[in-house]
PDB file of C-alpha atoms in Angstrom:
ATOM      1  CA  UNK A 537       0.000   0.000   0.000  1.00  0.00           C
ATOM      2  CA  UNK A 538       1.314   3.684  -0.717  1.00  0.00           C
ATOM      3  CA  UNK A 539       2.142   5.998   1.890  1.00  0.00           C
ATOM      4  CA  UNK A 540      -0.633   7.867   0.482  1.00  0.00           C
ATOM      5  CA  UNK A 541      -3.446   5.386   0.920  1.00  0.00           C
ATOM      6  CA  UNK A 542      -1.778   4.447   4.291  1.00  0.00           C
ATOM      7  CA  UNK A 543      -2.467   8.128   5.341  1.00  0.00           C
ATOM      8  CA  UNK A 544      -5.672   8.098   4.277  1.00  0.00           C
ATOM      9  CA  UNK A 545      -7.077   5.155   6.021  1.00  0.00           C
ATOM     10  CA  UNK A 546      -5.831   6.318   8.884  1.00  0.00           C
ATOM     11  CA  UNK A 547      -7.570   9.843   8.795  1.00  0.00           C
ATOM     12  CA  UNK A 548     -10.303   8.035   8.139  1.00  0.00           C
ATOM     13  CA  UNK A 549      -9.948   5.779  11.268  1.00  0.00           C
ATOM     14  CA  UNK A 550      -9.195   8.862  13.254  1.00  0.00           C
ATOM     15  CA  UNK A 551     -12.298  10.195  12.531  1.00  0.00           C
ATOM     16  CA  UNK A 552     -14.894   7.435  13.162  1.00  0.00           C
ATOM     17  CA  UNK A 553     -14.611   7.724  16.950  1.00  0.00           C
ATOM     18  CA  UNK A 554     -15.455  11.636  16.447  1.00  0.00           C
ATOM     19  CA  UNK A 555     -18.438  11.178  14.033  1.00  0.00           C
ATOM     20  CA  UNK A 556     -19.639   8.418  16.295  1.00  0.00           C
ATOM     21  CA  UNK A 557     -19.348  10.539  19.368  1.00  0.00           C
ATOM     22  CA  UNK A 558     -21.296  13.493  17.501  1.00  0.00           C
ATOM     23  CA  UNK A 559     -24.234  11.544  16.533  1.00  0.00           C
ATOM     24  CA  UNK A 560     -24.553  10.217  20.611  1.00  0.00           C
ATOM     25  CA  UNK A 561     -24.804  13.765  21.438  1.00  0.00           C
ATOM     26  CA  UNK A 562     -27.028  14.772  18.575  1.00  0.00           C
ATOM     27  CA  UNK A 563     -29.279  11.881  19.939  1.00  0.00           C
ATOM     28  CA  UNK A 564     -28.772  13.255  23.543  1.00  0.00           C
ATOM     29  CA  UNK A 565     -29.896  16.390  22.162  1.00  0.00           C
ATOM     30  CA  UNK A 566     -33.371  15.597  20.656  1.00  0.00           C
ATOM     31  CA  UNK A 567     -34.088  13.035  23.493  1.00  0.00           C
ATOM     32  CA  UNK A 568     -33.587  16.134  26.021  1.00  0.00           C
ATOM     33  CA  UNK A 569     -35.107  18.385  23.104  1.00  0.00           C
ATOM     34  CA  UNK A 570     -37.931  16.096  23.043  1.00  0.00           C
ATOM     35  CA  UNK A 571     -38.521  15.903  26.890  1.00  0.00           C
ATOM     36  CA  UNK A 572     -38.525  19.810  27.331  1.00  0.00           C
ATOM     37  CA  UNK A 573     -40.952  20.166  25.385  1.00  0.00           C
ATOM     38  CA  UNK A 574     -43.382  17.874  25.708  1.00  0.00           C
ATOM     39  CA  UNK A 575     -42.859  17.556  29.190  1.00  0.00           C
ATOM     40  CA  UNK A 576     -46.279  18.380  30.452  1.00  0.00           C
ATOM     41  CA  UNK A 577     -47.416  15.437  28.645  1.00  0.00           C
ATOM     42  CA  UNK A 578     -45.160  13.336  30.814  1.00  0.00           C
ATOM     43  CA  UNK A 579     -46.718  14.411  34.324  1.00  0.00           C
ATOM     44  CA  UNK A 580     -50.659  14.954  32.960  1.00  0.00           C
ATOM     45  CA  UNK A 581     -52.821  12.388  32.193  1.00  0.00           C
ATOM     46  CA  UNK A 582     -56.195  13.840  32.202  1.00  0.00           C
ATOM     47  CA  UNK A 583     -59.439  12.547  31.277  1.00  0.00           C
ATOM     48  CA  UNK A 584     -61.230  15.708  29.773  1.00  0.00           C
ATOM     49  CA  UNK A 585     -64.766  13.697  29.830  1.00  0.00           C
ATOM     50  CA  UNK A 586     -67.563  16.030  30.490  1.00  0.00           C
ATOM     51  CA  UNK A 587     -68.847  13.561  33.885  1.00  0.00           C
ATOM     52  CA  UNK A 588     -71.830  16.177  34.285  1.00  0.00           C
ATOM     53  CA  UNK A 589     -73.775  16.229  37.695  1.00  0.00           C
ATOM     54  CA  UNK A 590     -73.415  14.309  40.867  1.00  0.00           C
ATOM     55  CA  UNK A 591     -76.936  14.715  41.440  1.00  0.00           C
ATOM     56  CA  UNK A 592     -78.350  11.208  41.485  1.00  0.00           C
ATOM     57  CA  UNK A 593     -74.908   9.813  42.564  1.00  0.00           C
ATOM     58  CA  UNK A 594     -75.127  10.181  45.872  1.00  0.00           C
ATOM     59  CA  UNK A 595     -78.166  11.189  47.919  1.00  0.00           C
ATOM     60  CA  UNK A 596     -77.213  15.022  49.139  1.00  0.00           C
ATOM     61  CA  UNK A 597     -74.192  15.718  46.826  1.00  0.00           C
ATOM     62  CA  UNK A 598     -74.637  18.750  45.113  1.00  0.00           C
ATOM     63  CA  UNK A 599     -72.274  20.406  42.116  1.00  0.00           C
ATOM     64  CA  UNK A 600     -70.053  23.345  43.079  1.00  0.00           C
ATOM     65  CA  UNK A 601     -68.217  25.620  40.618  1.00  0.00           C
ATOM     66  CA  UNK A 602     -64.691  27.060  41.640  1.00  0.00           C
ATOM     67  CA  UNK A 603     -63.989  30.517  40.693  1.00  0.00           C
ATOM     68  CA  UNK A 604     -59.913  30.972  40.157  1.00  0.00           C
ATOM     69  CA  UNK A 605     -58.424  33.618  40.836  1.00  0.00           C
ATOM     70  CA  UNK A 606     -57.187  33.409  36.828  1.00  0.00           C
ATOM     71  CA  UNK A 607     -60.612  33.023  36.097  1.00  0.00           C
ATOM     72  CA  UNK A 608     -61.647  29.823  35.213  1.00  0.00           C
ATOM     73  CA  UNK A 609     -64.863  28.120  36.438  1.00  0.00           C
ATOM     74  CA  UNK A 610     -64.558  24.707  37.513  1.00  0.00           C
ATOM     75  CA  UNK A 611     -66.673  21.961  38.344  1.00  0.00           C
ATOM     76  CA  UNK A 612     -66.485  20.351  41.199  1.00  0.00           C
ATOM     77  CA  UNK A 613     -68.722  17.327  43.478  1.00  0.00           C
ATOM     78  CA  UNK A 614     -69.773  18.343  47.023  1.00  0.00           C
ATOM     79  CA  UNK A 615     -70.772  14.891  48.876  1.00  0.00           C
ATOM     80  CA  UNK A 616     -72.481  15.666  52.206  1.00  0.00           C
ATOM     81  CA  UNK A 617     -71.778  13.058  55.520  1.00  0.00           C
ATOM     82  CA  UNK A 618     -73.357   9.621  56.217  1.00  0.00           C
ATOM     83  CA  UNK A 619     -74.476   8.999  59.345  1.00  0.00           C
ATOM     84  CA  UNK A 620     -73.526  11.674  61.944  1.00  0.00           C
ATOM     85  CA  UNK A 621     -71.596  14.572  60.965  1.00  0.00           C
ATOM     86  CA  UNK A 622     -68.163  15.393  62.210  1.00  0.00           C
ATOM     87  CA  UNK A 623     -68.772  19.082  60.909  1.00  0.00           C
ATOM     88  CA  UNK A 624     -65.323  18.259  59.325  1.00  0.00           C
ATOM     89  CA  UNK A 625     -64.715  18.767  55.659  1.00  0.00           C
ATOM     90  CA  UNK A 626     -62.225  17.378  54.065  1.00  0.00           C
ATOM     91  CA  UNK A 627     -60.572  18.636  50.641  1.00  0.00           C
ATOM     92  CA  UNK A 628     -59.749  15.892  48.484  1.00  0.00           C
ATOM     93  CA  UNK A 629     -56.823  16.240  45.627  1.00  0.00           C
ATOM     94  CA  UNK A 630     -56.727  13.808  43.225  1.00  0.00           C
ATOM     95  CA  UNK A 631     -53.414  12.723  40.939  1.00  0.00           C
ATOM     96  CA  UNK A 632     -52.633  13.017  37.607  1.00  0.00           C
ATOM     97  CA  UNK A 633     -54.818  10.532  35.932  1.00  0.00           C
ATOM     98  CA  UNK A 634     -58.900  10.256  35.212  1.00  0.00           C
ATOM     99  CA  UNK A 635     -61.299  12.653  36.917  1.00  0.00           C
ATOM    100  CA  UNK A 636     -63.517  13.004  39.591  1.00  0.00           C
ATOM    101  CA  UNK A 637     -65.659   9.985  39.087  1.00  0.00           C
ATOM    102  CA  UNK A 638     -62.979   7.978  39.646  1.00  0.00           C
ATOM    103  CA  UNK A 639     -62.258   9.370  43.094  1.00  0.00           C
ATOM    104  CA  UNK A 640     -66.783   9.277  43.820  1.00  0.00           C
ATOM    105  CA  UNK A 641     -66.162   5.853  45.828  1.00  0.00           C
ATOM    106  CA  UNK A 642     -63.556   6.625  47.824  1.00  0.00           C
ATOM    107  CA  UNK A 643     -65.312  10.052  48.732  1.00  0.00           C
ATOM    108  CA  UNK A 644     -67.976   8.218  49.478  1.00  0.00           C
ATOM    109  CA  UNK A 645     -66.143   5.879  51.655  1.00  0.00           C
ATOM    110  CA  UNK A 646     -64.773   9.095  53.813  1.00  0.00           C
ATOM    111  CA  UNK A 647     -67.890  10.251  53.330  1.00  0.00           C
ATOM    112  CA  UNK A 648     -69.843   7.431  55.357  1.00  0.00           C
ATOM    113  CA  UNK A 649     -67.561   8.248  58.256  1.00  0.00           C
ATOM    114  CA  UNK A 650     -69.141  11.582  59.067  1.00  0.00           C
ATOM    115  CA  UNK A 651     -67.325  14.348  56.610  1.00  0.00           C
ATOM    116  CA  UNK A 652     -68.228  16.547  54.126  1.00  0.00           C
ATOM    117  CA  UNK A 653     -66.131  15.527  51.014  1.00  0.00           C
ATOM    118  CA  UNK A 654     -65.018  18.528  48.367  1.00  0.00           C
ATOM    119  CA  UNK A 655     -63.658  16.427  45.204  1.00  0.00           C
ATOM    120  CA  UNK A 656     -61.788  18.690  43.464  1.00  0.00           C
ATOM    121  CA  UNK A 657     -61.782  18.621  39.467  1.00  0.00           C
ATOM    122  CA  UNK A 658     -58.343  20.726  38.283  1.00  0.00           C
ATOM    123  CA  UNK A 659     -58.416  22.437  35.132  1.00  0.00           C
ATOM    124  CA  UNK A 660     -58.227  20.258  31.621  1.00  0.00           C
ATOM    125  CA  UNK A 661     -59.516  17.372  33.945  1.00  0.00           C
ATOM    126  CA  UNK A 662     -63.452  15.905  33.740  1.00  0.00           C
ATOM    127  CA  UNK A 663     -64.687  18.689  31.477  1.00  0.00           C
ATOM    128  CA  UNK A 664     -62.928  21.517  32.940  1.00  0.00           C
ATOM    129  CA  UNK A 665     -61.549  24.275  30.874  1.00  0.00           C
ATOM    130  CA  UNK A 666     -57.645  25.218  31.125  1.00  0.00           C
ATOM    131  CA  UNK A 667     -54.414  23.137  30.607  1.00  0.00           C
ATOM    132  CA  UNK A 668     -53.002  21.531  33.968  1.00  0.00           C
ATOM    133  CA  UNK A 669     -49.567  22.824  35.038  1.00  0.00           C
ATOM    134  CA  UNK A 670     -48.467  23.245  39.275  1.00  0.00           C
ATOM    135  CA  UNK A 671     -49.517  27.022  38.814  1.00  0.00           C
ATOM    136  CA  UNK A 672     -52.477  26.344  37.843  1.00  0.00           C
ATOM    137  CA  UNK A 673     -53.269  23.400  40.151  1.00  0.00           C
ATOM    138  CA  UNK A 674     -52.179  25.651  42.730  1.00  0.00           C
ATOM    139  CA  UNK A 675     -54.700  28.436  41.907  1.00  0.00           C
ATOM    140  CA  UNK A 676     -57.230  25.350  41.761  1.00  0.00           C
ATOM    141  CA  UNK A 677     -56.574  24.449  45.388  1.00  0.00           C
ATOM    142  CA  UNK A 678     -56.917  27.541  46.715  1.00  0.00           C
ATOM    143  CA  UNK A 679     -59.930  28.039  44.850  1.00  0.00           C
ATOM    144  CA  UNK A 680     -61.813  24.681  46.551  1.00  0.00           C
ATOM    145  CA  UNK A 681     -59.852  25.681  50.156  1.00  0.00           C
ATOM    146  CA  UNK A 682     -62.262  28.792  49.301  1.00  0.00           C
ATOM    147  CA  UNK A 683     -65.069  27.360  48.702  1.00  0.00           C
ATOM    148  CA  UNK A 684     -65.266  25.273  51.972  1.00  0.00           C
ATOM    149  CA  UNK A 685     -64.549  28.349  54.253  1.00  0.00           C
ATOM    150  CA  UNK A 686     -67.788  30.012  52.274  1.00  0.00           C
ATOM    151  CA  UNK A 687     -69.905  26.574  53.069  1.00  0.00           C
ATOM    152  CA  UNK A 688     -68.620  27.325  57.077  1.00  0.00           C
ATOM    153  CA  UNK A 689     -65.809  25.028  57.296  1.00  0.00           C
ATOM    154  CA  UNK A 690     -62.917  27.337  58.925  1.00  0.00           C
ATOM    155  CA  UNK A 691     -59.379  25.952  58.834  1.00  0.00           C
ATOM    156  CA  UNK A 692     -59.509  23.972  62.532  1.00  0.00           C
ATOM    157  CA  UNK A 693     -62.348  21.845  60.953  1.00  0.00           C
ATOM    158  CA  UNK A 694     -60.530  21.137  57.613  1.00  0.00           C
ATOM    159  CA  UNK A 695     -58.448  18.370  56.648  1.00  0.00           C
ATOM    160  CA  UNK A 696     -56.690  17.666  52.887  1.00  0.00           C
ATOM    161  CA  UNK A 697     -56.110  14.809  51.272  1.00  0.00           C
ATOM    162  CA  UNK A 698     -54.179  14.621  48.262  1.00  0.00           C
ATOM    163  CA  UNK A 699     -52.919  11.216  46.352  1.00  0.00           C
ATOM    164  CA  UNK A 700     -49.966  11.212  44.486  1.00  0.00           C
ATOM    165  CA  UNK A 701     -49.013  14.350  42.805  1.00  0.00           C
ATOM    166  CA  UNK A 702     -51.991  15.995  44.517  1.00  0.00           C
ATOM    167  CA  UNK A 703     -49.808  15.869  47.648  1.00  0.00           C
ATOM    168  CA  UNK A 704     -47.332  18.126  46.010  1.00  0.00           C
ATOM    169  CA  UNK A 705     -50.583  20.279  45.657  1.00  0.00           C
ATOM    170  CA  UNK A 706     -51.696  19.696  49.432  1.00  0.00           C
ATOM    171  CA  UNK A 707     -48.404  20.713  50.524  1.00  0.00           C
ATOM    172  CA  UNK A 708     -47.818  23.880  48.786  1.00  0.00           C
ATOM    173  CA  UNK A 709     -51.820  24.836  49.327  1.00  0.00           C
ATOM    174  CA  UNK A 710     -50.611  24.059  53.483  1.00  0.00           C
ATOM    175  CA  UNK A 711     -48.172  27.306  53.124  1.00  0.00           C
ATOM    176  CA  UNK A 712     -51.502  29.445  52.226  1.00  0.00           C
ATOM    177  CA  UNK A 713     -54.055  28.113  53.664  1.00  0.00           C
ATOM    178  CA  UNK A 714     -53.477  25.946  56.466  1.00  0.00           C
ATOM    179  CA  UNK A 715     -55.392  23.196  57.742  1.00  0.00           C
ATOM    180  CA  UNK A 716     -55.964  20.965  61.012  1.00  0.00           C
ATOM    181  CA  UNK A 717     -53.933  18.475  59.029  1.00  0.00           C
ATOM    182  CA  UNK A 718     -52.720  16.773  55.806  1.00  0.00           C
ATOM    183  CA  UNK A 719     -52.896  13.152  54.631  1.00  0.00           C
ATOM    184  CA  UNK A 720     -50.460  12.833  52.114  1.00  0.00           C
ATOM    185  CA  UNK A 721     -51.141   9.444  49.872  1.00  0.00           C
ATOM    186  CA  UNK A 722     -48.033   7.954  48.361  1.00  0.00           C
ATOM    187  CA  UNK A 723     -46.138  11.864  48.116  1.00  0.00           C
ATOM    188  CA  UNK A 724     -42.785  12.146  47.495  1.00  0.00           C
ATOM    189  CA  UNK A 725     -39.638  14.800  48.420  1.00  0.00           C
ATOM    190  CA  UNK A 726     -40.250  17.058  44.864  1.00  0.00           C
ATOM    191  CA  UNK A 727     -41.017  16.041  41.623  1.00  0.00           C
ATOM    192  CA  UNK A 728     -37.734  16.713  40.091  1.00  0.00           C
ATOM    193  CA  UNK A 729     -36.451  13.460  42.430  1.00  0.00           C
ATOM    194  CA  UNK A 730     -39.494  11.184  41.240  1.00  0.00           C
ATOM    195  CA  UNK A 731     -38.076  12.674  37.615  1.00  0.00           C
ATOM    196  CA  UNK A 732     -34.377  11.475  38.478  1.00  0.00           C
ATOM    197  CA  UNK A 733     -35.690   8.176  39.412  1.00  0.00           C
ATOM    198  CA  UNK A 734     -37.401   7.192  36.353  1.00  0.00           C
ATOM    199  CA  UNK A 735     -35.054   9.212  33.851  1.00  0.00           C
ATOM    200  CA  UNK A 736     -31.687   8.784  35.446  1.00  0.00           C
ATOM    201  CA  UNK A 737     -29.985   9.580  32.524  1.00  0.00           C
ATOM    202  CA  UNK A 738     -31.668  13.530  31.498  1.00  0.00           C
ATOM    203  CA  UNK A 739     -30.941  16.992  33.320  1.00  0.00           C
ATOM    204  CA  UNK A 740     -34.233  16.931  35.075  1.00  0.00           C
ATOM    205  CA  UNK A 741     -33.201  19.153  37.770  1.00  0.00           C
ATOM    206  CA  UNK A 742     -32.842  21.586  34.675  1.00  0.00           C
ATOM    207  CA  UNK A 743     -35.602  21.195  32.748  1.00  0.00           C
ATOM    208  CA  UNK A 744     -38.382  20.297  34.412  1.00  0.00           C
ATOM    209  CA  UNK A 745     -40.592  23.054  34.528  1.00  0.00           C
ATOM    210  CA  UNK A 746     -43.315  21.317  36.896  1.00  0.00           C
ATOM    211  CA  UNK A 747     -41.130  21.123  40.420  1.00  0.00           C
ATOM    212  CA  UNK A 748     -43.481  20.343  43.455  1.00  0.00           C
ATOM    213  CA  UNK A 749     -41.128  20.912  46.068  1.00  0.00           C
ATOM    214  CA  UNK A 750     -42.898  19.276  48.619  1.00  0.00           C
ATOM    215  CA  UNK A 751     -40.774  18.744  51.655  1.00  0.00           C
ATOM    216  CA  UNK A 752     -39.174  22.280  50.860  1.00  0.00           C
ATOM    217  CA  UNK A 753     -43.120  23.109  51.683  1.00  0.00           C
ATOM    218  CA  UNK A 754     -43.500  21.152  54.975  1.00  0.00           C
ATOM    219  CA  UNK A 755     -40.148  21.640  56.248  1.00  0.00           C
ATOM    220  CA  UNK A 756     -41.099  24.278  58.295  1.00  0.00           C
ATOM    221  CA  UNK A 757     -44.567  23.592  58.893  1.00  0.00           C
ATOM    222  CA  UNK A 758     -46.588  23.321  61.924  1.00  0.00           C
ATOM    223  CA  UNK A 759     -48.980  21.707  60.281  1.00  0.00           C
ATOM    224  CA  UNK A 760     -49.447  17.851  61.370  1.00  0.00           C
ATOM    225  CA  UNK A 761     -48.784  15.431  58.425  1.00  0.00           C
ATOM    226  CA  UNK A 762     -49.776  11.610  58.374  1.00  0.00           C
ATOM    227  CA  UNK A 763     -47.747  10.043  55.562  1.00  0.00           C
ATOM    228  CA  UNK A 764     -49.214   7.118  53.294  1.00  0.00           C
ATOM    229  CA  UNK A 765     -47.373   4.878  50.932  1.00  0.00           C
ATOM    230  CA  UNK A 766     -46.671   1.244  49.547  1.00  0.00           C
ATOM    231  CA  UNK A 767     -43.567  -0.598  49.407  1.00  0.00           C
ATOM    232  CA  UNK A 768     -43.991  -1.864  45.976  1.00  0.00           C
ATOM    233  CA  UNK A 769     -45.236   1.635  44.880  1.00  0.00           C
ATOM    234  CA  UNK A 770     -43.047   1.958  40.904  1.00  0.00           C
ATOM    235  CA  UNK A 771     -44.081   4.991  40.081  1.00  0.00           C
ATOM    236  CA  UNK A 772     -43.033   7.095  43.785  1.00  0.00           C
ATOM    237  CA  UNK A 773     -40.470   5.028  44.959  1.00  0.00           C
ATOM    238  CA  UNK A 774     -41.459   3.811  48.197  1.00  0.00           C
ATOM    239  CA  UNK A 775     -38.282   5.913  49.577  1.00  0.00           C
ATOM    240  CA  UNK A 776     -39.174   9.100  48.445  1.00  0.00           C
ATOM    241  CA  UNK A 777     -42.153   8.925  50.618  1.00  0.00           C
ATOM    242  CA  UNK A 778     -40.299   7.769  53.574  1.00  0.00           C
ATOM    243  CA  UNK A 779     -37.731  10.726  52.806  1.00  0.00           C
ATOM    244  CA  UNK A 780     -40.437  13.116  52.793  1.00  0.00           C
ATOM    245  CA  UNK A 781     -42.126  11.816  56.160  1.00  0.00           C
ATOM    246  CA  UNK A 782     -38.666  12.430  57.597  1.00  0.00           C
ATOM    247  CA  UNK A 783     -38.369  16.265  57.019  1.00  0.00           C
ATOM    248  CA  UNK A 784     -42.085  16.996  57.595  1.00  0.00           C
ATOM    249  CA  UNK A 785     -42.024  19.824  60.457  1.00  0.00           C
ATOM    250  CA  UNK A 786     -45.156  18.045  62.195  1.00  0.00           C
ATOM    251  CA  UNK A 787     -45.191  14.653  61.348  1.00  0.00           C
ATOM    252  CA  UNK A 788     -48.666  12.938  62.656  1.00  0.00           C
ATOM    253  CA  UNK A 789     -47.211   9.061  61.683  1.00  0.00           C
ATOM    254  CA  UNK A 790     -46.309   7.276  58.828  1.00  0.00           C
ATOM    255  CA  UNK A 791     -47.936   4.004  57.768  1.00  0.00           C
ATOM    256  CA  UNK A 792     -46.325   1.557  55.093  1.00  0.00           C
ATOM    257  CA  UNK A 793     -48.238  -0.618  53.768  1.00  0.00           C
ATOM    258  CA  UNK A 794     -46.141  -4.049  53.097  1.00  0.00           C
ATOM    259  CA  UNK A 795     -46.882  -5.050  49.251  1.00  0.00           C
ATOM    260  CA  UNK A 796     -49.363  -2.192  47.995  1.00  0.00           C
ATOM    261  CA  UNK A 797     -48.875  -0.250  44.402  1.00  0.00           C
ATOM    262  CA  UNK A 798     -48.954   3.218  43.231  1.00  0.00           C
ATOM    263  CA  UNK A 799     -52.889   2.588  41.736  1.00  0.00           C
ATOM    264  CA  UNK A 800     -54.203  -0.273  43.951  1.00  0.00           C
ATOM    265  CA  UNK A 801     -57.405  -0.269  45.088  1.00  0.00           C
ATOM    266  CA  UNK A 802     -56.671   0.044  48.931  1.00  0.00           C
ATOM    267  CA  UNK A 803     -56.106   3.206  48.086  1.00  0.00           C
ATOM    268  CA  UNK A 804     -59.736   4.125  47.118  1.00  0.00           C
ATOM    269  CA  UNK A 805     -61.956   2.131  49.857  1.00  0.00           C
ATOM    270  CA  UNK A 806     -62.226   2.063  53.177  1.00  0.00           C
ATOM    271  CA  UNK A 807     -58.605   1.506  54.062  1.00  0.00           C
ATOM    272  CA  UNK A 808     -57.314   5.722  53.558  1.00  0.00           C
ATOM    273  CA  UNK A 809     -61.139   6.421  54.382  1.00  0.00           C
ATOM    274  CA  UNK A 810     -60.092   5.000  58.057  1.00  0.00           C
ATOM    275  CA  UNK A 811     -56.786   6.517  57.597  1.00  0.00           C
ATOM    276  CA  UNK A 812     -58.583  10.222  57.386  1.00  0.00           C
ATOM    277  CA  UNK A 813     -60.417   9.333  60.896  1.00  0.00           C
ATOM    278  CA  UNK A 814     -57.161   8.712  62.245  1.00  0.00           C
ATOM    279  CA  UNK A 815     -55.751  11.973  61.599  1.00  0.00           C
ATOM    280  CA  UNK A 816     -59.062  13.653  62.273  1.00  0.00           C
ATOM    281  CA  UNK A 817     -59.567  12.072  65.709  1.00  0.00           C
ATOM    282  CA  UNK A 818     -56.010  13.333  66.610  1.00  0.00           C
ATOM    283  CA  UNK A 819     -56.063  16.792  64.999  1.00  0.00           C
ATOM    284  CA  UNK A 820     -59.426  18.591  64.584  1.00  0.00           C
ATOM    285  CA  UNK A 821     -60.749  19.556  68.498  1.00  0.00           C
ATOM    286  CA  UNK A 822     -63.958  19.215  69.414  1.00  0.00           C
TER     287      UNK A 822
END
């Protein structure tokens, strides 16, 4: 071979690890690309079905609309107590998936134990107008936390309950308008570490837009906190939750519950209906 081809083939070897190196990052790139921008897609699932009234649901439960202070109206399901009243309400906040018929049985269930139920409906969820996003679940909140103090539930005889990412909504909705107490159902230390655990790979600490910096919210918090989670939860790793019940300011107790998923049905029956009582029967006076 000439010195001349030798030369060449040897450029040419030279520059194989380079091109190959370039396209890794170029696929780095639109992956990342990709992510930012459709983010919101990632976190959201919501069933925009139009679920109309609760009347003929349940006997009592009447349709509320939320006025935000962006000013959207949204609908949302007011389930009265079974059996005697507590004169407790409780605020329920859902996750990120279906709408507020999915949650009717489990407000039901805390229902029958003597509360008044609000089951909130965030925006681009069940009919609603608006796109979700944590600003806008967060004017949402406050919204429904508004709406109970005009049916007569002050803060001493209101509880929240959020489930999954509706903790991170619970929590920051604490810092404004604080309750007797939170139940927080499978939550998690922020968003951005439930990110890192299923993308361990991307920046998420730099692009996620969407943060819910939950036990930044609770840190400091006098409010009392009863934590909720499975160990076999895969989507918040069962950890995260524990982490999180560990910084709380006021923690109330944490209960594990040995085998249970993210989605099970435990979740939405009579087991976190009893759950609520517990917190209720060691927070609200009276």
């Amino acid at each position: 071979m000439s010195r001349v081809g030798r030369r060449r083939r040897s450029a040419e070897a030279g520059r194989r690890p380079g091109c190959a190196l370039l396209a890794v990052l170029a696929v780095v790139a639109l992956v990342v690309t990709l992510v930012t921008v459709l983010q919101r897609t990632l976190v959201y699932f919501p069933d925009r079905t139009d679920v109309g009234t609760v009347a003929g649901r349940v006997p009592g439960a009447r349709d509320l609309v939320l006025r935000t202070d962006d000013g959207l109206d949204l609908a949302a399901w007011l389930v009265p107590p079974a059996g005697e009243d507590r004169e407790v309400a409780v605020l329920y906040l859902p996750g990120n998936g279906g709408n507020r018929l999915g949650r009717l049985d489990v407000a039901r269930e805390i229902a029958a134990r003597g509360f008044t139920v609000l089951l909130l409906e965030y925006r681009g969820y069940g009919g609603n107008p608006g796109r979700p996003s944590e600003q806008g679940l967060a004017r949402d909140a406050r919204a429904a936390a508004a709406a109970l103090r005009d049916e007569g539930f002050d803060p001493a005889r209101t509880l929240y309950v959020g489930e999954s990412i509706g903790t991170g909504v619970a929590s920051r909705l604490a810092t404004t308008d604080p309750p007797a107490g939170l139940l927080l159902r499978s939550p998690f230390t922020s968003l951005v570490d439930v990110g890192r655990a299923h993308y361990p790979l991307l920046p998420v600490g730099l692009i996620l837009r969407d943060r819910f910096p939950s036990a930044e919210h609770l840190e400091g918090s006098d409010v009392p906190v009863r934590v909720l989670h499975g160990s076999d939860d895969d989507v918040v790793p069962s950890r995260l939750s524990a982490e999180l019940a560990a910084r709380v300011g006021n923690l109330q107790g944490e209960v594990v519950v040995p085998g249970a998923g993210h989605n099970d049905a435990i979740w939405f029956g009579p087991r976190l209906a009893d759950e609520v009582v517990e917190l209720a029967e060691a927070v609200v006076v009276g």
